mmCIF file of C-alpha atoms and ligand atoms in Angstrom:
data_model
loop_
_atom_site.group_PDB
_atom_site.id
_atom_site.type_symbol
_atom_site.label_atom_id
_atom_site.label_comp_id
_atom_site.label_asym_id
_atom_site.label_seq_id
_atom_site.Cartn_x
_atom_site.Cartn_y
_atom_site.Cartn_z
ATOM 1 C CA UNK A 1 70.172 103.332 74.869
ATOM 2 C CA UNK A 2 70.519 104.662 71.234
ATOM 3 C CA UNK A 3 67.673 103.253 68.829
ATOM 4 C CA UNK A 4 69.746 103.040 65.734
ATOM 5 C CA UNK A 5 66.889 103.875 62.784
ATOM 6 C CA UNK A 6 69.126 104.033 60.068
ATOM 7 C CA UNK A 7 67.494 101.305 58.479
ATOM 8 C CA UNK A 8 64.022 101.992 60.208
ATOM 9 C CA UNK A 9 60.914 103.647 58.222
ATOM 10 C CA UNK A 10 59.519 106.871 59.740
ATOM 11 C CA UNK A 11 56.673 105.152 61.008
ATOM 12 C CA UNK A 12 58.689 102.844 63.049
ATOM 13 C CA UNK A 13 60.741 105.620 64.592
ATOM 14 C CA UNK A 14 57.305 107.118 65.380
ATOM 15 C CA UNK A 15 55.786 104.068 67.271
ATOM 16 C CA UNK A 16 59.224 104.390 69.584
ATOM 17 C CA UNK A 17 58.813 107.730 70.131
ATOM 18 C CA UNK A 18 55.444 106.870 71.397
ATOM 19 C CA UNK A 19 56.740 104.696 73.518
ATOM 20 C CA UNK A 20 58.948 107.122 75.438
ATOM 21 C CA UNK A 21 62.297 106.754 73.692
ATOM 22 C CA UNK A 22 64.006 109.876 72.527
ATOM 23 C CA UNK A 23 67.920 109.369 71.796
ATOM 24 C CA UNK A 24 68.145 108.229 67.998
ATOM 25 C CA UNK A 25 71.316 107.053 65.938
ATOM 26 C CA UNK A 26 71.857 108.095 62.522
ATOM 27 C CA UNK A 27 74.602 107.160 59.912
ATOM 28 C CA UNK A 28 73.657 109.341 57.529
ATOM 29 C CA UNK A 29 73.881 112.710 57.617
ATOM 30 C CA UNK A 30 71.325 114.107 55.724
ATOM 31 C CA UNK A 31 68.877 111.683 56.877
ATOM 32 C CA UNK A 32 70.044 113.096 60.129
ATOM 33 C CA UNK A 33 68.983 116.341 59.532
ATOM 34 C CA UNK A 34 65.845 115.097 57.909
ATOM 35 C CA UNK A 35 64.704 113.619 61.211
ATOM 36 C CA UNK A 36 66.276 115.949 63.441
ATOM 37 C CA UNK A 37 63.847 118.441 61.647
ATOM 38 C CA UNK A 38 60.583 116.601 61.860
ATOM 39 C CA UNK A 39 61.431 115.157 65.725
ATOM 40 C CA UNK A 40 63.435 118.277 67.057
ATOM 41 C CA UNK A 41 62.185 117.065 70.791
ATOM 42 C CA UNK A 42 64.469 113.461 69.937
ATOM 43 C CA UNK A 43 67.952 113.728 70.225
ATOM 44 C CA UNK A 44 69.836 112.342 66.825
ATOM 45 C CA UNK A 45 73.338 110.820 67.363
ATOM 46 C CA UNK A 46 75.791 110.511 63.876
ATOM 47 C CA UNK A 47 77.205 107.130 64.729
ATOM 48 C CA UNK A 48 78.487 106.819 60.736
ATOM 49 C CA UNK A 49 81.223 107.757 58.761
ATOM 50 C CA UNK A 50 81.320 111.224 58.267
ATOM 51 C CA UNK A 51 82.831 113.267 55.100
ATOM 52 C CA UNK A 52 83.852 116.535 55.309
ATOM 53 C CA UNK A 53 81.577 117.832 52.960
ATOM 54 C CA UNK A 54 79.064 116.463 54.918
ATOM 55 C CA UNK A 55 80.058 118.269 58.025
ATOM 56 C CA UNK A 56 77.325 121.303 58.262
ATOM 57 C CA UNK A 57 74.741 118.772 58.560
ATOM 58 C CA UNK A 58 76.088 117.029 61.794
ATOM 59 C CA UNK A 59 77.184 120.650 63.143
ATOM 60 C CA UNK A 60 73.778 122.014 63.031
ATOM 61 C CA UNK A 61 71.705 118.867 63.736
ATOM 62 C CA UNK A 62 73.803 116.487 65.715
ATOM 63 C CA UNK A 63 73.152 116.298 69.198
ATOM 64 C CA UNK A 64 76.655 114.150 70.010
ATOM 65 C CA UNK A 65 78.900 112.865 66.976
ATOM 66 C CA UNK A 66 79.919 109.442 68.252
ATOM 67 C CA UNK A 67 82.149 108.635 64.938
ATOM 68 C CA UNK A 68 85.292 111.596 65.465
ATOM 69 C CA UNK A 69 87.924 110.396 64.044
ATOM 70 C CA UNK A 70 89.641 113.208 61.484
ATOM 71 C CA UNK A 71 90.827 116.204 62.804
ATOM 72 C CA UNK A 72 89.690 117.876 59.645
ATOM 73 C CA UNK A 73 87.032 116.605 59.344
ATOM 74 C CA UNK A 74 86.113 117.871 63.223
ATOM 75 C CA UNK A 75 87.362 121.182 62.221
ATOM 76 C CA UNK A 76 84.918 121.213 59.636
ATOM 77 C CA UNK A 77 82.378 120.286 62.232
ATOM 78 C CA UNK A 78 82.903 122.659 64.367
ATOM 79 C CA UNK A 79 82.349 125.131 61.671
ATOM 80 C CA UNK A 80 78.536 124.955 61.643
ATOM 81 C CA UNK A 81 78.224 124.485 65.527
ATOM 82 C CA UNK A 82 76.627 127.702 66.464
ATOM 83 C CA UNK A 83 75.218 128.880 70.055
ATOM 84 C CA UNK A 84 75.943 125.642 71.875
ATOM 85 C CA UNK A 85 78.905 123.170 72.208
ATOM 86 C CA UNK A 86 78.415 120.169 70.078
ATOM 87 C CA UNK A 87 79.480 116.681 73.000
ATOM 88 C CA UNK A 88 82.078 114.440 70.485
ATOM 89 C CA UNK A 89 83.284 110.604 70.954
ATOM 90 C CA UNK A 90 86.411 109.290 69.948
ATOM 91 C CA UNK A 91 86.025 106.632 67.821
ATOM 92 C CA UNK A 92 88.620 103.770 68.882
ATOM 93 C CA UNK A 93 89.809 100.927 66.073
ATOM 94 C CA UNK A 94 90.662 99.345 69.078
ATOM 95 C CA UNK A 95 92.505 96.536 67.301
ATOM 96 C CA UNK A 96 94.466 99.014 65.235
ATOM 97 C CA UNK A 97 92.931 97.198 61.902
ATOM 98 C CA UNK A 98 93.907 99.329 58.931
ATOM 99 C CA UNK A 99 90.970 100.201 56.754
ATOM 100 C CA UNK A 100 88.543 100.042 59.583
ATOM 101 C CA UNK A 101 87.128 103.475 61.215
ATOM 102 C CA UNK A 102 88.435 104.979 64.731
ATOM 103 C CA UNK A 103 91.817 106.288 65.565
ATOM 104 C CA UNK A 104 94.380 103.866 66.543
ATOM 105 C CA UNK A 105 94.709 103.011 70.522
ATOM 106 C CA UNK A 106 98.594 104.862 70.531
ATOM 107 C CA UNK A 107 97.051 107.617 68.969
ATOM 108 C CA UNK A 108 93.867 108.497 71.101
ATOM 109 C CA UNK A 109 95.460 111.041 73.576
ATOM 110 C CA UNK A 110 96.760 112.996 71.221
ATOM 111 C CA UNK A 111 94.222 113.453 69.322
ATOM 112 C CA UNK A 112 91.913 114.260 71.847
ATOM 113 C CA UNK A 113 94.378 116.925 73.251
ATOM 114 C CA UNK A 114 93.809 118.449 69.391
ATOM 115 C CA UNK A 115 90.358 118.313 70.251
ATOM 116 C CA UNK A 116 90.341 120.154 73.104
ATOM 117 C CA UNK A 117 92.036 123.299 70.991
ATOM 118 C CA UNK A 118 88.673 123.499 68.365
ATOM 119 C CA UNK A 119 86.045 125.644 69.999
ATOM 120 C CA UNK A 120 82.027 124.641 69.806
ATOM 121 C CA UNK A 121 83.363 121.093 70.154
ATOM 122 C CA UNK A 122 84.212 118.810 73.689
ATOM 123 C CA UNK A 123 85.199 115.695 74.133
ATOM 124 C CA UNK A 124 82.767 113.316 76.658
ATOM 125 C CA UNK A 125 83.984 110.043 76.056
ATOM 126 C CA UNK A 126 85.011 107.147 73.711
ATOM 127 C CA UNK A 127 83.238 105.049 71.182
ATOM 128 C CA UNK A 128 83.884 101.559 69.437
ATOM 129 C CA UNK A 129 82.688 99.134 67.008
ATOM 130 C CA UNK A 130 83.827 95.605 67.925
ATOM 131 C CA UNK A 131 86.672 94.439 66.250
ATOM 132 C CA UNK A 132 85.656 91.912 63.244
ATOM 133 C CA UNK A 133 88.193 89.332 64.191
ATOM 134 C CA UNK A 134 89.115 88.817 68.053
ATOM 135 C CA UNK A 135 88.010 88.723 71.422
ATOM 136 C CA UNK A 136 84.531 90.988 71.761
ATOM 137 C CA UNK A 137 85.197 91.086 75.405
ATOM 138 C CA UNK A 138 88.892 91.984 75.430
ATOM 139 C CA UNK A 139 88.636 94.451 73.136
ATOM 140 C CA UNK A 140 85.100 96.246 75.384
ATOM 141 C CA UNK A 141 87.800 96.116 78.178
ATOM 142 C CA UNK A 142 90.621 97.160 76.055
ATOM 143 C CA UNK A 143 88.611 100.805 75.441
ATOM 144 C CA UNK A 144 87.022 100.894 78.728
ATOM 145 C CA UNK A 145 91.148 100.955 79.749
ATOM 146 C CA UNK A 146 91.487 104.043 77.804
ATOM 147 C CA UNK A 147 88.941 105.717 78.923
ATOM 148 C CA UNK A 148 89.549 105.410 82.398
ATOM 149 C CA UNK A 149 92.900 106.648 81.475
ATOM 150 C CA UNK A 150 92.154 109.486 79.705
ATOM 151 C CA UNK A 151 89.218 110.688 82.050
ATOM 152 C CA UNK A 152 91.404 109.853 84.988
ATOM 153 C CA UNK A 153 94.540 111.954 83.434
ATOM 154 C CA UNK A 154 94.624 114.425 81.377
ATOM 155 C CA UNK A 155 90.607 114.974 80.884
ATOM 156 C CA UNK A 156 90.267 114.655 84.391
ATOM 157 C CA UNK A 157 88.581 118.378 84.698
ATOM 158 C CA UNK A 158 86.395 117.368 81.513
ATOM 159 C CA UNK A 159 82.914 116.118 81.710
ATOM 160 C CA UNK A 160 81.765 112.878 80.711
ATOM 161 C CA UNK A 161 83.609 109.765 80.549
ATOM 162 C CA UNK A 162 81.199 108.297 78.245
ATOM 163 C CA UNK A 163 81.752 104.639 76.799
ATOM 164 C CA UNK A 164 79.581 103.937 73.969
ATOM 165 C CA UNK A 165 79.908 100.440 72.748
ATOM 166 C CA UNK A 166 77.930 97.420 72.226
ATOM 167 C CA UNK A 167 75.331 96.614 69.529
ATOM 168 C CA UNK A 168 72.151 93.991 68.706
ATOM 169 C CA UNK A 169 74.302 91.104 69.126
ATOM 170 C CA UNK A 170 76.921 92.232 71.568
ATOM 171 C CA UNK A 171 75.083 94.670 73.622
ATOM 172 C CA UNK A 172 75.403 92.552 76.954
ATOM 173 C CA UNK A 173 79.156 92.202 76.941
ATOM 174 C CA UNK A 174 79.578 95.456 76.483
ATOM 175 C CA UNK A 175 77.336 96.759 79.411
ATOM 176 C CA UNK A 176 78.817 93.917 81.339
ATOM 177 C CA UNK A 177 82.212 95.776 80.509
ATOM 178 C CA UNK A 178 81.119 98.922 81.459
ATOM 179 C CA UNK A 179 79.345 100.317 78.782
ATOM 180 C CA UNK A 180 77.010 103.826 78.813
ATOM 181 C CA UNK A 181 75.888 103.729 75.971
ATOM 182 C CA UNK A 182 74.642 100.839 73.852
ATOM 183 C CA UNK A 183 73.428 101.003 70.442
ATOM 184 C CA UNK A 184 70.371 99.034 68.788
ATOM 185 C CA UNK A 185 69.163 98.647 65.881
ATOM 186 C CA UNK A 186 67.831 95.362 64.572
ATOM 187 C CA UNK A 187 67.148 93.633 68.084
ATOM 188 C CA UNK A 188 64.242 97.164 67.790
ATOM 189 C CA UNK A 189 63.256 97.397 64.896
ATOM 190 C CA UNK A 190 64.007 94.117 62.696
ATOM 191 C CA UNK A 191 67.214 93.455 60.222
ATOM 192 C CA UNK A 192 65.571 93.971 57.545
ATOM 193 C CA UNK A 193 66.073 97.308 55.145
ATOM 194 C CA UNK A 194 62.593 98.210 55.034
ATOM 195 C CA UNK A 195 63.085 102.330 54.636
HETATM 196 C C1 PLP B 201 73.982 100.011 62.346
HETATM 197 C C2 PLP B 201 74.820 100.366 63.493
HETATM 198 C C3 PLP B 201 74.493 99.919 64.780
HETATM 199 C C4 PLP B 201 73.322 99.015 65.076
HETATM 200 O O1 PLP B 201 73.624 97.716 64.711
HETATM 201 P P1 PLP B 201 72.673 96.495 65.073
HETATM 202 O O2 PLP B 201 73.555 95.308 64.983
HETATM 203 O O3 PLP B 201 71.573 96.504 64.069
HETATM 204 O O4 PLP B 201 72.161 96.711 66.458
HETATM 205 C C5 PLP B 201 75.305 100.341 65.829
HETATM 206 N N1 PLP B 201 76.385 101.126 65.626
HETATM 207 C C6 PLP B 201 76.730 101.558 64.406
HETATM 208 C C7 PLP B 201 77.944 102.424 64.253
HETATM 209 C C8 PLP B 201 75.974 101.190 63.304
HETATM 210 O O5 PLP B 201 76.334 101.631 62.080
#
């Protein structure tokens, strides 16, 4: 489980912490690196958008990048990753919805074979958002499809498999769909913005 504390105050994350949890989600990247800094014994997942100029913070801070989607912007990434290998998701727009993030269904194995050529970086597994329109459940099994597929083909030496989907209000269809990695926010720490 990821405790999503983009919207979370310090003090919030801190009371978690306390409470045993250590794998965070971030969206933004220098608030990324601001936590990463003060909690270095928490992991911090970038689950947002990421710009390429914003790339040296999730290279050197990061501990997966869930939100790949750019090769680029991955080369850019990999840049800054120095002494270890930096774990990446795929993010899948699993009903190919233009203007939405992830890389189209057609287009995942490709671009994870492009992956695989950019050193520092390795690809463990997929990630989605739920589609904003549509069947929540068809698309979960949709991406669980493809990454069967991909870990059963051609990343079938690779490590991982990961499938990191599901959020507050969808979190039990996606583990019910195979899910290893759900992400939380407001069912933890309250919708409100309060940072
Ligand atoms: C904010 C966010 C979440 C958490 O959403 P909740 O509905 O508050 O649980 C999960 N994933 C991503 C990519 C997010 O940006």
């Amino acid at each position: 489980m990821l405790a999503v504390s983009k919207y979370a105050p310090d003090a919030a994350v801190q009371i978690l912490i306390d409470a045993g949890q250590r794998q965070f989600g971030e969206s933004r990247p220098q608030n990324l690196r601001d936590r990463a800094n003060r909690w270095p014994d928490c992991e911090w997942h970038m689950i947002g958008p990421l710009q390429k100029n914003k790339a040296k913070y999730i290279g050197r801070h990061a501990a997966v990048w869930h939100s790949c989607d750019n090769m680029q912007t991955a080369q850019a990434v990999a840049r800054y990753v120095t002494d270890r290998v930096l774990p990446v998701l795929i993010q899948v727009n699993i009903a190919g919805a233009p203007g939405q993030h992830g890389v189209h269904p057609d287009a995942v194995e490709d671009f994870a074979a492009g992956l695989r050529d950019i050193a520092n970086l390795s690809v463990v597994g997929l990630m989605c958002m739920a589609p904003k329109a549509g069947d929540v459940r068809q698309a979960f099994r949709a991406v669980r499809g493809l990454r069967d597929r991909l870990f059963d083909g051609s990343f079938s030496d690779a490590d991982g498999g990961e499938l990191c989907m599901g959020m507050s209000g969808d979190y039990r269809i996606a583990l019910q769909e195979g899910a290893t990695m759900v992400r939380l926010g407001s069912i933890l720490f309250g919708d409100q913005d309060v940072r």
